[in-house]
Coordinates of C-alpha atoms and ligand atoms in Angstrom, one line a residue:
X1 CA 55.3 118.8 100.2
X2 CA 55.5 116.5 103.5
X3 CA 58.8 114.7 104.1
X4 CA 57.3 112.1 106.4
X5 CA 54.7 111.3 103.4
X6 CA 57.3 110.8 101.0
X7 CA 59.5 108.5 103.3
X8 CA 56.5 106.4 104.6
X9 CA 57.0 103.4 102.2
X10 CA 60.6 102.9 102.9
X11 CA 60.2 102.7 107.0
X12 CA 59.0 99.7 109.0
X13 CA 57.8 99.3 112.6
X14 CA 60.7 99.6 114.9
X15 CA 58.6 97.1 117.4
X16 CA 58.0 94.3 115.1
X17 CA 60.6 95.3 112.5
X18 CA 58.1 93.7 110.0
X19 CA 55.1 95.7 109.6
X20 CA 54.8 98.8 107.0
X21 CA 53.3 102.0 108.7
X22 CA 50.3 104.1 108.2
X23 CA 49.6 107.6 109.2
X24 CA 47.0 107.9 112.1
X25 CA 47.6 111.5 112.7
X26 CA 49.1 114.2 110.8
X27 CA 51.6 115.2 109.4
X28 CA 50.9 118.9 110.6
X29 CA 53.2 121.4 111.2
X30 CA 55.7 123.2 109.0
X31 CA 58.0 121.4 106.7
X32 CA 61.2 120.2 108.8
X33 CA 58.9 120.4 112.0
X34 CA 56.2 117.9 111.0
X35 CA 53.9 116.4 114.0
X36 CA 52.5 112.7 113.2
X37 CA 51.4 109.4 114.6
X38 CA 52.6 106.1 112.6
X39 CA 50.7 102.8 113.1
X40 CA 52.2 99.7 112.4
X41 CA 49.8 97.7 110.0
X42 CA 51.0 94.2 111.6
X43 CA 51.4 94.6 115.4
X44 CA 49.1 98.2 115.5
X45 CA 51.5 99.7 118.0
X46 CA 52.2 103.4 117.3
X47 CA 55.6 105.9 117.0
X48 CA 55.7 109.4 116.9
X49 CA 57.3 112.1 114.8
X50 CA 57.8 115.0 117.1
X51 CA 58.9 118.4 115.5
X52 CA 60.4 116.8 112.4
X53 CA 61.9 114.0 114.3
X54 CA 60.8 110.2 114.1
X55 CA 61.3 108.5 117.3
X56 CA 62.0 104.9 116.4
X57 CA 63.8 103.0 118.9
X58 CA 61.1 100.7 119.5
X59 CA 61.9 98.7 122.5
X60 CA 65.8 99.4 122.0
X61 CA 68.0 101.5 124.3
X62 CA 71.0 103.1 123.5
X63 CA 74.4 101.4 124.3
X64 CA 76.4 103.7 126.5
X65 CA 80.1 103.4 125.9
X66 CA 82.0 106.6 126.8
X67 CA 82.3 107.7 123.3
X68 CA 78.7 107.1 122.8
X69 CA 77.9 108.8 126.1
X70 CA 80.0 111.9 124.9
X71 CA 77.6 111.9 121.7
X72 CA 74.3 112.0 123.6
X73 CA 75.6 115.6 125.1
X74 CA 75.1 119.0 123.8
X75 CA 79.0 120.3 124.2
X76 CA 79.8 117.5 121.7
X77 CA 77.2 118.4 119.3
X78 CA 78.3 122.0 119.7
X79 CA 81.6 121.9 118.3
X80 CA 81.5 118.3 116.6
X81 CA 81.2 119.3 112.7
X82 CA 82.7 122.8 112.5
X83 CA 85.7 122.2 114.6
X84 CA 86.5 118.4 114.8
X85 CA 85.1 117.1 111.7
X86 CA 86.7 119.8 109.3
X87 CA 90.0 119.0 110.9
X88 CA 90.3 115.4 111.8
X89 CA 91.0 113.8 108.6
X90 CA 93.9 116.1 107.6
X91 CA 95.2 115.3 110.9
X92 CA 94.7 111.6 110.9
X93 CA 95.7 111.1 107.5
X94 CA 99.1 113.0 107.7
X95 CA 97.9 115.3 104.4
X96 CA 95.5 118.1 103.4
X97 CA 92.1 116.1 103.3
X98 CA 89.4 118.7 103.2
X99 CA 86.0 117.4 103.8
X100 CA 84.9 118.3 100.1
X101 CA 87.3 115.4 98.7
X102 CA 85.8 113.1 101.1
X103 CA 82.2 114.1 99.7
X104 CA 83.4 113.8 96.3
X105 CA 84.6 110.2 97.0
X106 CA 81.1 109.5 98.9
X107 CA 78.9 110.8 95.8
X108 CA 80.9 109.1 93.3
X109 CA 80.6 105.8 95.0
X110 CA 76.8 106.2 96.2
X111 CA 75.7 108.1 92.8
X112 CA 73.0 110.1 94.5
X113 CA 69.8 111.7 92.3
X114 CA 66.2 112.1 92.2
X115 CA 64.2 109.0 93.2
X116 CA 67.6 107.1 94.7
X117 CA 66.9 106.9 98.4
X118 CA 69.5 106.6 100.8
X119 CA 70.5 106.1 104.4
X120 CA 72.9 107.9 106.3
X121 CA 73.9 105.8 109.6
X122 CA 74.9 107.4 112.6
X123 CA 74.8 110.7 111.0
X124 CA 75.6 113.2 113.8
X125 CA 74.8 116.7 112.0
X126 CA 74.7 114.7 108.5
X127 CA 77.8 115.8 106.7
X128 CA 77.0 112.8 104.5
X129 CA 73.4 113.2 104.5
X130 CA 73.5 116.7 103.4
X131 CA 76.0 116.1 100.8
X132 CA 73.5 113.1 99.5
X133 CA 70.4 115.3 99.4
X134 CA 72.1 118.4 97.6
X135 CA 72.7 115.9 95.0
X136 CA 68.9 115.1 94.9
X137 CA 68.5 112.0 97.0
X138 CA 66.2 111.6 99.8
X139 CA 67.9 110.5 102.5
X140 CA 67.1 108.8 105.9
X141 CA 69.4 109.9 108.5
X142 CA 69.6 107.9 111.7
X143 CA 71.3 108.4 115.0
X144 CA 70.8 107.8 118.6
X145 CA 71.4 111.2 119.9
X146 CA 68.5 113.9 119.7
X147 CA 71.2 116.4 120.2
X148 CA 72.9 115.4 117.0
X149 CA 69.6 115.1 115.4
X150 CA 68.1 118.5 116.3
X151 CA 71.6 119.9 115.0
X152 CA 70.9 117.8 111.5
X153 CA 67.2 119.0 111.3
X154 CA 68.4 122.9 111.7
X155 CA 71.4 122.2 109.0
X156 CA 68.7 120.7 106.5
X157 CA 66.1 123.3 107.5
X158 CA 68.5 126.2 106.3
X159 CA 68.9 124.5 102.6
X160 CA 65.7 122.7 102.5
X161 CA 67.1 119.4 102.1
X162 CA 65.1 116.3 101.7
X163 CA 66.4 114.6 104.7
X164 CA 64.3 112.8 107.5
X165 CA 66.1 112.6 110.6
X166 CA 65.3 109.4 112.5
X167 CA 66.3 108.1 116.0
X168 CA 67.2 104.8 116.1
X169 CA 70.1 102.5 116.5
X170 CA 72.2 101.3 113.8
X171 CA 72.0 98.1 114.7
X172 CA 67.9 97.9 114.6
X173 CA 67.3 100.1 111.6
X174 CA 63.4 100.8 111.1
X175 CA 63.9 100.6 107.5
X176 CA 62.0 98.3 104.8
X177 CA 64.5 95.4 103.1
X178 CA 66.4 96.4 99.9
X179 CA 64.9 99.8 99.4
X180 CA 68.1 102.0 99.8
X181 CA 70.0 102.9 96.8
X182 CA 72.9 103.9 99.0
X183 CA 74.2 103.4 102.5
X184 CA 76.7 105.6 104.2
X185 CA 78.4 105.3 107.3
X186 CA 80.8 108.2 108.4
X187 CA 83.5 107.7 111.0
X188 CA 81.0 105.7 113.1
X189 CA 82.2 101.9 112.6
X190 CA 85.0 102.7 114.8
X191 CA 82.4 103.6 118.0
X192 CA 79.1 102.1 117.1
X193 CA 79.3 99.3 119.3
X194 CA 78.0 96.1 117.6
X195 CA 79.5 96.7 114.4
X196 CA 78.7 93.6 112.7
X197 CA 75.0 93.8 113.5
X198 CA 75.2 97.5 112.6
X199 CA 76.7 95.7 108.8
X200 CA 74.3 93.2 108.7
X201 CA 71.6 95.7 108.9
X202 CA 73.1 98.2 106.5
X203 CA 73.0 95.4 104.0
X204 CA 69.6 94.0 104.8
X205 CA 68.3 97.6 103.6
X206 CA 70.4 97.9 100.7
X207 CA 69.1 97.1 97.0
X208 CA 70.7 94.5 95.0
X209 CA 72.4 96.9 92.8
X210 CA 73.1 99.6 95.8
X211 CA 76.5 100.8 97.0
X212 CA 78.0 101.0 100.7
X213 CA 80.2 103.7 101.4
X214 CA 82.4 103.9 104.9
X215 CA 84.9 106.2 106.0
X216 CA 86.7 104.5 109.3
X217 CA 90.1 104.7 111.1
X218 CA 92.0 101.8 110.8
X219 CA 94.5 100.3 113.1
X220 CA 97.8 102.2 113.4
X221 CA 101.2 100.6 112.2
X222 CA 103.3 103.0 114.5
X223 CA 103.7 102.4 117.9
X224 CA 102.7 106.0 119.1
X225 CA 99.5 105.9 117.0
X226 CA 98.8 102.5 118.5
X227 CA 99.4 103.6 121.9
X228 CA 97.0 106.5 121.2
X229 CA 94.3 103.8 119.7
X230 CA 95.0 101.5 122.7
X231 CA 94.0 104.5 125.1
X232 CA 90.7 105.1 123.5
X233 CA 89.9 101.2 123.6
X234 CA 88.3 101.6 127.3
X235 CA 86.1 104.5 125.7
X236 CA 84.3 101.8 123.2
X237 CA 86.5 103.3 120.1
X238 CA 87.8 100.1 118.0
X239 CA 90.3 100.2 115.2
X240 CA 90.0 97.4 112.9
X241 CA 92.8 96.3 110.5
X242 CA 92.3 96.2 106.7
X243 CA 91.6 92.6 106.6
X244 CA 89.8 92.9 109.8
X245 CA 87.4 95.4 107.7
X246 CA 87.0 93.2 104.8
X247 CA 86.2 90.4 107.2
X248 CA 83.6 92.7 108.9
X249 CA 81.9 93.8 105.6
X250 CA 81.8 89.8 104.4
X251 CA 80.6 88.6 108.0
X252 CA 77.7 91.3 107.3
X253 CA 76.8 90.4 103.8
X254 CA 78.8 92.7 101.5
X255 CA 82.1 92.7 99.3
X256 CA 84.2 95.5 99.0
X257 CA 84.6 96.5 95.4
X258 CA 87.2 99.7 96.2
X259 CA 89.4 100.6 99.1
X260 CA 91.4 104.0 99.6
X261 CA 93.8 104.5 102.5
X262 CA 95.8 107.4 103.4
X263 CA 97.4 107.0 106.9
X264 CA 94.6 105.4 109.3
X265 CA 92.0 106.6 107.2
X266 CA 90.0 104.0 104.9
X267 CA 87.3 104.8 102.8
X268 CA 85.4 101.7 101.2
X269 CA 82.8 101.3 98.7
X270 CA 81.0 97.7 99.1
X271 CA 78.0 96.0 97.4
X272 CA 75.6 93.1 98.7
X273 CA 77.4 89.8 98.4
X274 CA 75.6 88.6 95.4
X275 CA 75.8 85.0 96.7
X276 CA 73.6 86.2 99.7
X277 CA 70.9 86.8 97.2
Ligands
LIG1 C1 81.9 109.9 114.7 S1 80.4 110.6 115.0 C2 79.7 110.4 113.2 C3 80.1 111.6 112.5 C4 79.0 111.5 111.0 N1 78.8 110.3 110.4 C5 80.0 112.4 110.2 O1 80.4 111.9 109.1 O2 80.3 113.8 110.1 C6 79.4 109.0 115.7 C7 78.0 109.4 115.6 O3 77.5 108.3 116.1 C8 76.5 108.0 116.6 N2 76.0 106.6 117.4 C9 77.0 105.8 118.2 N3 76.6 104.6 118.2 C10 75.4 104.4 117.7 C11 74.5 103.5 117.4 N4 74.6 102.4 117.8 N5 73.3 103.6 116.6 C12 72.9 104.9 116.1 N6 74.0 106.1 116.2 C13 75.0 105.7 117.0 C14 76.8 109.1 117.6 O4 75.6 109.8 118.3 C15 77.1 110.1 116.8 O5 76.5 111.1 116.4
LIG2 ZN1 54.9 96.3 114.3

């Protein structure tokens, strides 16, 4: 079975952002390492799938805050999930908070399953994408870092998960309108750059009954925590308040239906604002 063929109806041209896509060459190669060329039925421009990764930045370039730059580099990707991600929520929430608990919250919110296509935005190694795919959902996993997408591909290949790695920006998702049953973003709203535009895009691709899940860090109430967060500011990392989070979602067309917080660690489930549809 070809990953690319399964996902094709859900993708749009990253150049004109309207056209659906057609295979002109391929897919060839082994599963998780396919090669193909896609042609836009609207503007006729082409994009490539190379060794299993769809390169869909279009005319956009990654914005380069210090935090974003560090994610383009191999050393960050080498340690990220195994070392930092495993421990970070316990450190930041002030209580034991294993990844499994977070993933149960994710899957309870998004209800993954066969035929329910989902999107993991700014996925890194795909902690969320893999959890959703293990539950049966086909998952489009977007990140602007090829280094991370290669790690994601290796992890998904090991478990033969139906996850398509896509190099694109959260602010310009090459995904068709209203096609995703779930959209997840884990730990990335803090460092994504233009968070409002990213939320607008995530709301656009969510179907009318779809669910959105974000885990992100809130502004600290303690002076020590706030001082540390202020130091992260120049690196491009932002910490919204809870009301700032609600505002950010509303501005993008989403309404929060459930919020959990432990220390600065927030988990927010949201749906599309019905007044917008
Ligand atoms: C905190 S890590 C994400 C962690 C991952 N979601 C998880 O749950 O383990 C941030 C990720 O966002 C990606 N990133 C940052 N800005 C981005 C943008 N504007 N578009 C796409 N990816 C972006 C980085 O390359 C990095 O992989
Ligand atoms: Zn096009």
